mmCIF file with all atom_site columns, C-alpha atoms in Angstrom:
data_model
loop_
_atom_site.group_PDB
_atom_site.id
_atom_site.type_symbol
_atom_site.label_atom_id
_atom_site.label_alt_id
_atom_site.label_comp_id
_atom_site.label_asym_id
_atom_site.label_entity_id
_atom_site.label_seq_id
_atom_site.pdbx_PDB_ins_code
_atom_site.Cartn_x
_atom_site.Cartn_y
_atom_site.Cartn_z
_atom_site.occupancy
_atom_site.B_iso_or_equiv
_atom_site.pdbx_formal_charge
_atom_site.auth_seq_id
_atom_site.auth_comp_id
_atom_site.auth_asym_id
_atom_site.auth_atom_id
_atom_site.pdbx_PDB_model_num
ATOM 1   C CA . MET M 1 1   ? 20.265  9.424   0.925   1.00 64.00 ? 1   MET M CA 1
ATOM 2   C CA . ALA M 1 2   ? 19.425  7.093   4.691   1.00 69.00 ? 2   ALA M CA 1
ATOM 3   C CA . GLU M 1 3   ? 19.330  10.748  6.490   1.00 74.00 ? 3   GLU M CA 1
ATOM 4   C CA . ARG M 1 4   ? 16.675  11.909  3.898   1.00 77.00 ? 4   ARG M CA 1
ATOM 5   C CA . THR M 1 5   ? 14.997  8.534   4.364   1.00 74.00 ? 5   THR M CA 1
ATOM 6   C CA . LEU M 1 6   ? 15.259  8.603   8.576   1.00 79.00 ? 6   LEU M CA 1
ATOM 7   C CA . ASP M 1 7   ? 14.452  12.239  8.226   1.00 82.00 ? 7   ASP M CA 1
ATOM 8   C CA . LEU M 1 8   ? 10.589  10.925  6.559   1.00 81.00 ? 8   LEU M CA 1
ATOM 9   C CA . LEU M 1 9   ? 10.173  8.849   9.690   1.00 83.00 ? 9   LEU M CA 1
ATOM 10  C CA . ARG M 1 10  ? 9.669   12.202  11.867  1.00 86.00 ? 10  ARG M CA 1
ATOM 11  C CA . HIS M 1 11  ? 6.107   12.569  10.159  1.00 87.00 ? 11  HIS M CA 1
ATOM 12  C CA . PRO M 1 12  ? 3.578   10.817  12.093  1.00 88.00 ? 12  PRO M CA 1
ATOM 13  C CA . VAL M 1 13  ? 1.502   9.892   9.289   1.00 88.00 ? 13  VAL M CA 1
ATOM 14  C CA . ILE M 1 14  ? 4.466   7.942   7.452   1.00 88.00 ? 14  ILE M CA 1
ATOM 15  C CA . ARG M 1 15  ? 5.851   6.876   10.749  1.00 88.00 ? 15  ARG M CA 1
ATOM 16  C CA . HIS M 1 16  ? 2.204   4.959   11.935  1.00 91.00 ? 16  HIS M CA 1
ATOM 17  C CA . LEU M 1 17  ? 1.773   3.809   7.359   1.00 90.00 ? 17  LEU M CA 1
ATOM 18  C CA . PHE M 1 18  ? 5.972   2.580   7.781   1.00 90.00 ? 18  PHE M CA 1
ATOM 19  C CA . ALA M 1 19  ? 4.581   0.769   10.859  1.00 93.00 ? 19  ALA M CA 1
ATOM 20  C CA . ALA M 1 20  ? 1.323   -0.796  9.740   1.00 94.00 ? 20  ALA M CA 1
ATOM 21  C CA . GLN M 1 21  ? 4.087   -2.003  5.935   1.00 94.00 ? 21  GLN M CA 1
ATOM 22  C CA . ILE M 1 22  ? 5.589   -3.945  8.412   1.00 95.00 ? 22  ILE M CA 1
ATOM 23  C CA . GLY M 1 23  ? 3.403   -5.576  10.904  1.00 96.00 ? 23  GLY M CA 1
ATOM 24  C CA . ALA M 1 24  ? 1.781   -6.839  7.431   1.00 93.00 ? 24  ALA M CA 1
ATOM 25  C CA . LEU M 1 25  ? 5.123   -7.774  6.529   1.00 93.00 ? 25  LEU M CA 1
ATOM 26  C CA . LEU M 1 26  ? 5.388   -10.256 9.950   1.00 96.00 ? 26  LEU M CA 1
ATOM 27  C CA . GLY M 1 27  ? 1.628   -11.526 9.602   1.00 94.00 ? 27  GLY M CA 1
ATOM 28  C CA . THR M 1 28  ? 2.528   -12.649 6.546   1.00 89.00 ? 28  THR M CA 1
ATOM 29  C CA . GLY M 1 29  ? 5.526   -14.435 7.178   1.00 91.00 ? 29  GLY M CA 1
ATOM 30  C CA . LEU M 1 30  ? 3.820   -15.824 9.968   1.00 95.00 ? 30  LEU M CA 1
ATOM 31  C CA . ALA M 1 31  ? 0.749   -17.449 7.784   1.00 90.00 ? 31  ALA M CA 1
ATOM 32  C CA . THR M 1 32  ? 3.682   -18.735 6.411   1.00 89.00 ? 32  THR M CA 1
ATOM 33  C CA . VAL M 1 33  ? 4.666   -20.507 8.761   1.00 92.00 ? 33  VAL M CA 1
ATOM 34  C CA . ALA M 1 34  ? 1.667   -21.932 10.557  1.00 92.00 ? 34  ALA M CA 1
ATOM 35  C CA . LEU M 1 35  ? 0.485   -22.942 6.928   1.00 90.00 ? 35  LEU M CA 1
ATOM 36  C CA . ALA M 1 36  ? 3.747   -24.998 6.289   1.00 90.00 ? 36  ALA M CA 1
ATOM 37  C CA . LEU M 1 37  ? 3.208   -26.748 10.254  1.00 92.00 ? 37  LEU M CA 1
ATOM 38  C CA . LEU M 1 38  ? -0.524  -27.335 9.664   1.00 90.00 ? 38  LEU M CA 1
ATOM 39  C CA . ALA M 1 39  ? 0.278   -28.743 6.541   1.00 90.00 ? 39  ALA M CA 1
ATOM 40  C CA . TYR M 1 40  ? 2.493   -30.842 7.902   1.00 91.00 ? 40  TYR M CA 1
ATOM 41  C CA . ASP M 1 41  ? -0.197  -32.112 11.167  1.00 93.00 ? 41  ASP M CA 1
ATOM 42  C CA . LEU M 1 42  ? -2.932  -32.821 8.782   1.00 90.00 ? 42  LEU M CA 1
ATOM 43  C CA . ALA M 1 43  ? -0.724  -34.556 6.529   1.00 91.00 ? 43  ALA M CA 1
ATOM 44  C CA . GLY M 1 44  ? 2.716   -36.146 7.889   1.00 89.00 ? 44  GLY M CA 1
ATOM 45  C CA . PRO M 1 45  ? 4.799   -37.396 5.593   1.00 88.00 ? 45  PRO M CA 1
ATOM 46  C CA . GLU M 1 46  ? 3.042   -35.619 2.740   1.00 91.00 ? 46  GLU M CA 1
ATOM 47  C CA . ALA M 1 47  ? 3.190   -32.456 3.977   1.00 90.00 ? 47  ALA M CA 1
ATOM 48  C CA . ASP M 1 48  ? 5.227   -31.244 0.773   1.00 91.00 ? 48  ASP M CA 1
ATOM 49  C CA . ALA M 1 49  ? 2.332   -31.883 -1.728  1.00 92.00 ? 49  ALA M CA 1
ATOM 50  C CA . VAL M 1 50  ? -0.148  -30.433 0.404   1.00 90.00 ? 50  VAL M CA 1
ATOM 51  C CA . LEU M 1 51  ? 2.234   -27.107 1.559   1.00 91.00 ? 51  LEU M CA 1
ATOM 52  C CA . GLY M 1 52  ? 2.971   -26.833 -2.085  1.00 92.00 ? 52  GLY M CA 1
ATOM 53  C CA . THR M 1 53  ? -0.285  -27.040 -2.922  1.00 92.00 ? 53  THR M CA 1
ATOM 54  C CA . ALA M 1 54  ? -1.583  -24.629 -0.098  1.00 88.00 ? 54  ALA M CA 1
ATOM 55  C CA . LEU M 1 55  ? 1.166   -22.283 -1.504  1.00 89.00 ? 55  LEU M CA 1
ATOM 56  C CA . ALA M 1 56  ? 0.520   -22.185 -4.640  1.00 92.00 ? 56  ALA M CA 1
ATOM 57  C CA . ILE M 1 57  ? -3.186  -21.281 -4.274  1.00 91.00 ? 57  ILE M CA 1
ATOM 58  C CA . LYS M 1 58  ? -1.986  -18.493 -1.966  1.00 85.00 ? 58  LYS M CA 1
ATOM 59  C CA . MET M 1 59  ? 0.335   -17.187 -4.949  1.00 89.00 ? 59  MET M CA 1
ATOM 60  C CA . ILE M 1 60  ? -1.929  -17.427 -7.606  1.00 92.00 ? 60  ILE M CA 1
ATOM 61  C CA . ALA M 1 61  ? -4.696  -15.618 -4.982  1.00 87.00 ? 61  ALA M CA 1
ATOM 62  C CA . TYR M 1 62  ? -2.722  -12.660 -5.217  1.00 84.00 ? 62  TYR M CA 1
ATOM 63  C CA . VAL M 1 63  ? -1.617  -12.262 -8.405  1.00 89.00 ? 63  VAL M CA 1
ATOM 64  C CA . THR M 1 64  ? -5.414  -12.272 -9.490  1.00 91.00 ? 64  THR M CA 1
ATOM 65  C CA . LEU M 1 65  ? -6.458  -10.565 -6.108  1.00 89.00 ? 65  LEU M CA 1
ATOM 66  C CA . ALA M 1 66  ? -3.653  -7.727  -6.983  1.00 85.00 ? 66  ALA M CA 1
ATOM 67  C CA . GLN M 1 67  ? -5.083  -7.337  -11.135 1.00 88.00 ? 67  GLN M CA 1
ATOM 68  C CA . ILE M 1 68  ? -8.360  -6.740  -9.968  1.00 90.00 ? 68  ILE M CA 1
ATOM 69  C CA . ALA M 1 69  ? -7.073  -4.695  -7.446  1.00 84.00 ? 69  ALA M CA 1
ATOM 70  C CA . SER M 1 70  ? -5.019  -2.762  -9.547  1.00 84.00 ? 70  SER M CA 1
ATOM 71  C CA . ALA M 1 71  ? -7.996  -2.387  -12.819 1.00 85.00 ? 71  ALA M CA 1
ATOM 72  C CA . LEU M 1 72  ? -10.304 -0.984  -10.096 1.00 84.00 ? 72  LEU M CA 1
ATOM 73  C CA . ILE M 1 73  ? -7.721  1.140   -8.691  1.00 83.00 ? 73  ILE M CA 1
ATOM 74  C CA . ARG M 1 74  ? -7.098  2.782   -12.347 1.00 81.00 ? 74  ARG M CA 1
ATOM 75  C CA . LEU M 1 75  ? -10.896 3.213   -13.177 1.00 81.00 ? 75  LEU M CA 1
ATOM 76  C CA . THR M 1 76  ? -10.815 4.704   -10.161 1.00 78.00 ? 76  THR M CA 1
ATOM 77  C CA . THR M 1 77  ? -8.815  6.945   -10.190 1.00 68.00 ? 77  THR M CA 1
ATOM 78  C CA . ARG M 1 78  ? -10.070 8.268   -14.542 1.00 66.00 ? 78  ARG M CA 1
ATOM 79  C CA . ARG M 1 79  ? -12.910 8.883   -12.914 1.00 64.00 ? 79  ARG M CA 1
ATOM 80  C CA . ALA M 1 80  ? -11.920 11.412  -9.884  1.00 67.00 ? 80  ALA M CA 1
ATOM 81  C CA . ARG M 1 81  ? -9.298  13.006  -13.012 1.00 58.00 ? 81  ARG M CA 1
ATOM 82  C CA . ARG M 1 82  ? -12.666 13.178  -14.856 1.00 64.00 ? 82  ARG M CA 1
ATOM 83  C CA . SER M 1 83  ? -14.960 14.479  -12.729 1.00 57.00 ? 83  SER M CA 1
ATOM 84  C CA . ALA M 1 84  ? -11.947 16.895  -11.208 1.00 52.00 ? 84  ALA M CA 1
ATOM 85  C CA . ARG M 1 85  ? -11.609 18.254  -14.202 1.00 53.00 ? 85  ARG M CA 1
ATOM 86  C CA . SER M 1 86  ? -15.618 18.473  -14.806 1.00 51.00 ? 86  SER M CA 1
ATOM 87  C CA . GLY M 1 87  ? -15.465 20.853  -11.708 1.00 46.00 ? 87  GLY M CA 1
ATOM 88  C CA . SER M 1 88  ? -18.007 19.061  -9.527  1.00 39.00 ? 88  SER M CA 1
ATOM 89  C CA . ALA M 1 89  ? -16.574 17.182  -7.337  1.00 39.00 ? 89  ALA M CA 1
ATOM 90  C CA . GLY M 1 90  ? -12.308 17.875  -6.025  1.00 38.00 ? 90  GLY M CA 1
ATOM 91  C CA . ILE M 1 91  ? -11.098 16.384  -2.812  1.00 42.00 ? 91  ILE M CA 1
ATOM 92  C CA . ALA M 1 92  ? -9.553  18.534  -0.397  1.00 43.00 ? 92  ALA M CA 1
ATOM 93  C CA . VAL M 1 93  ? -6.458  17.601  1.782   1.00 45.00 ? 93  VAL M CA 1
ATOM 94  C CA . ARG M 1 94  ? -7.095  20.037  4.828   1.00 47.00 ? 94  ARG M CA 1
ATOM 95  C CA . ASP M 1 95  ? -4.005  17.778  7.280   1.00 50.00 ? 95  ASP M CA 1
ATOM 96  C CA . PRO M 1 96  ? -1.607  19.859  8.611   1.00 51.00 ? 96  PRO M CA 1
ATOM 97  C CA . GLU M 1 97  ? 0.873   17.118  8.716   1.00 51.00 ? 97  GLU M CA 1
ATOM 98  C CA . LEU M 1 98  ? 0.333   16.112  5.035   1.00 53.00 ? 98  LEU M CA 1
ATOM 99  C CA . ALA M 1 99  ? 1.051   19.789  4.232   1.00 53.00 ? 99  ALA M CA 1
ATOM 100 C CA . GLY M 1 100 ? 4.242   20.000  5.843   1.00 53.00 ? 100 GLY M CA 1
ATOM 101 C CA . LEU M 1 101 ? 5.282   16.181  4.348   1.00 52.00 ? 101 LEU M CA 1
ATOM 102 C CA . CYS M 1 102 ? 4.321   17.963  0.876   1.00 54.00 ? 102 CYS M CA 1
ATOM 103 C CA . THR M 1 103 ? 6.686   21.219  1.805   1.00 52.00 ? 103 THR M CA 1
ATOM 104 C CA . ASP M 1 104 ? 9.337   18.442  2.696   1.00 49.00 ? 104 ASP M CA 1
ATOM 105 C CA . LEU M 1 105 ? 9.102   17.153  -0.689  1.00 50.00 ? 105 LEU M CA 1
ATOM 106 C CA . SER M 1 106 ? 9.412   19.720  -2.421  1.00 50.00 ? 106 SER M CA 1
ATOM 107 C CA . ALA M 1 107 ? 12.216  20.690  -1.334  1.00 51.00 ? 107 ALA M CA 1
ATOM 108 C CA . THR M 1 108 ? 13.589  17.713  -2.066  1.00 49.00 ? 108 THR M CA 1
ATOM 109 C CA . GLY M 1 109 ? 12.936  17.242  -5.696  1.00 50.00 ? 109 GLY M CA 1
ATOM 110 C CA . GLY M 1 110 ? 10.148  15.234  -4.735  1.00 48.00 ? 110 GLY M CA 1
ATOM 111 C CA . THR M 1 111 ? 6.318   15.895  -6.383  1.00 49.00 ? 111 THR M CA 1
ATOM 112 C CA . CYS M 1 112 ? 3.288   17.047  -4.382  1.00 50.00 ? 112 CYS M CA 1
ATOM 113 C CA . TRP M 1 113 ? 0.194   17.239  -5.708  1.00 51.00 ? 113 TRP M CA 1
ATOM 114 C CA . HIS M 1 114 ? -2.376  19.774  -3.787  1.00 49.00 ? 114 HIS M CA 1
ATOM 115 C CA . LEU M 1 115 ? -5.790  19.131  -5.165  1.00 47.00 ? 115 LEU M CA 1
ATOM 116 C CA . THR M 1 116 ? -8.735  21.610  -3.998  1.00 45.00 ? 116 THR M CA 1
ATOM 117 C CA . THR M 1 117 ? -12.541 21.361  -4.623  1.00 43.00 ? 117 THR M CA 1
ATOM 118 C CA . ARG M 1 118 ? -14.586 24.029  -6.882  1.00 45.00 ? 118 ARG M CA 1
ATOM 119 C CA . THR M 1 119 ? -17.383 25.701  -5.353  1.00 42.00 ? 119 THR M CA 1
#
């Protein structure tokens, strides 16, 4: 199982996405630490209340924005499916790296969708 996971990192697209995810996680962690230090700098001994409030606001924003983003993605996906079914539009992927990844996914039992435009 670990070998198949590491094999995915041979593809430049996946490798770049993975590196971006690691960077995002590091940034989120550093922002949380910076927020704690700022709360201590601003409030001194009352930093626990300030930090608790700030982290609560941050989590509420994450949860709220996640729901809104999810709804927008579902709406966009529905429109794309409806449009593709009608034959008026579609999506064409012409990246050879992604095509190779698609072949690898199919070989390991994964699912890969090929969408093309209709003329």
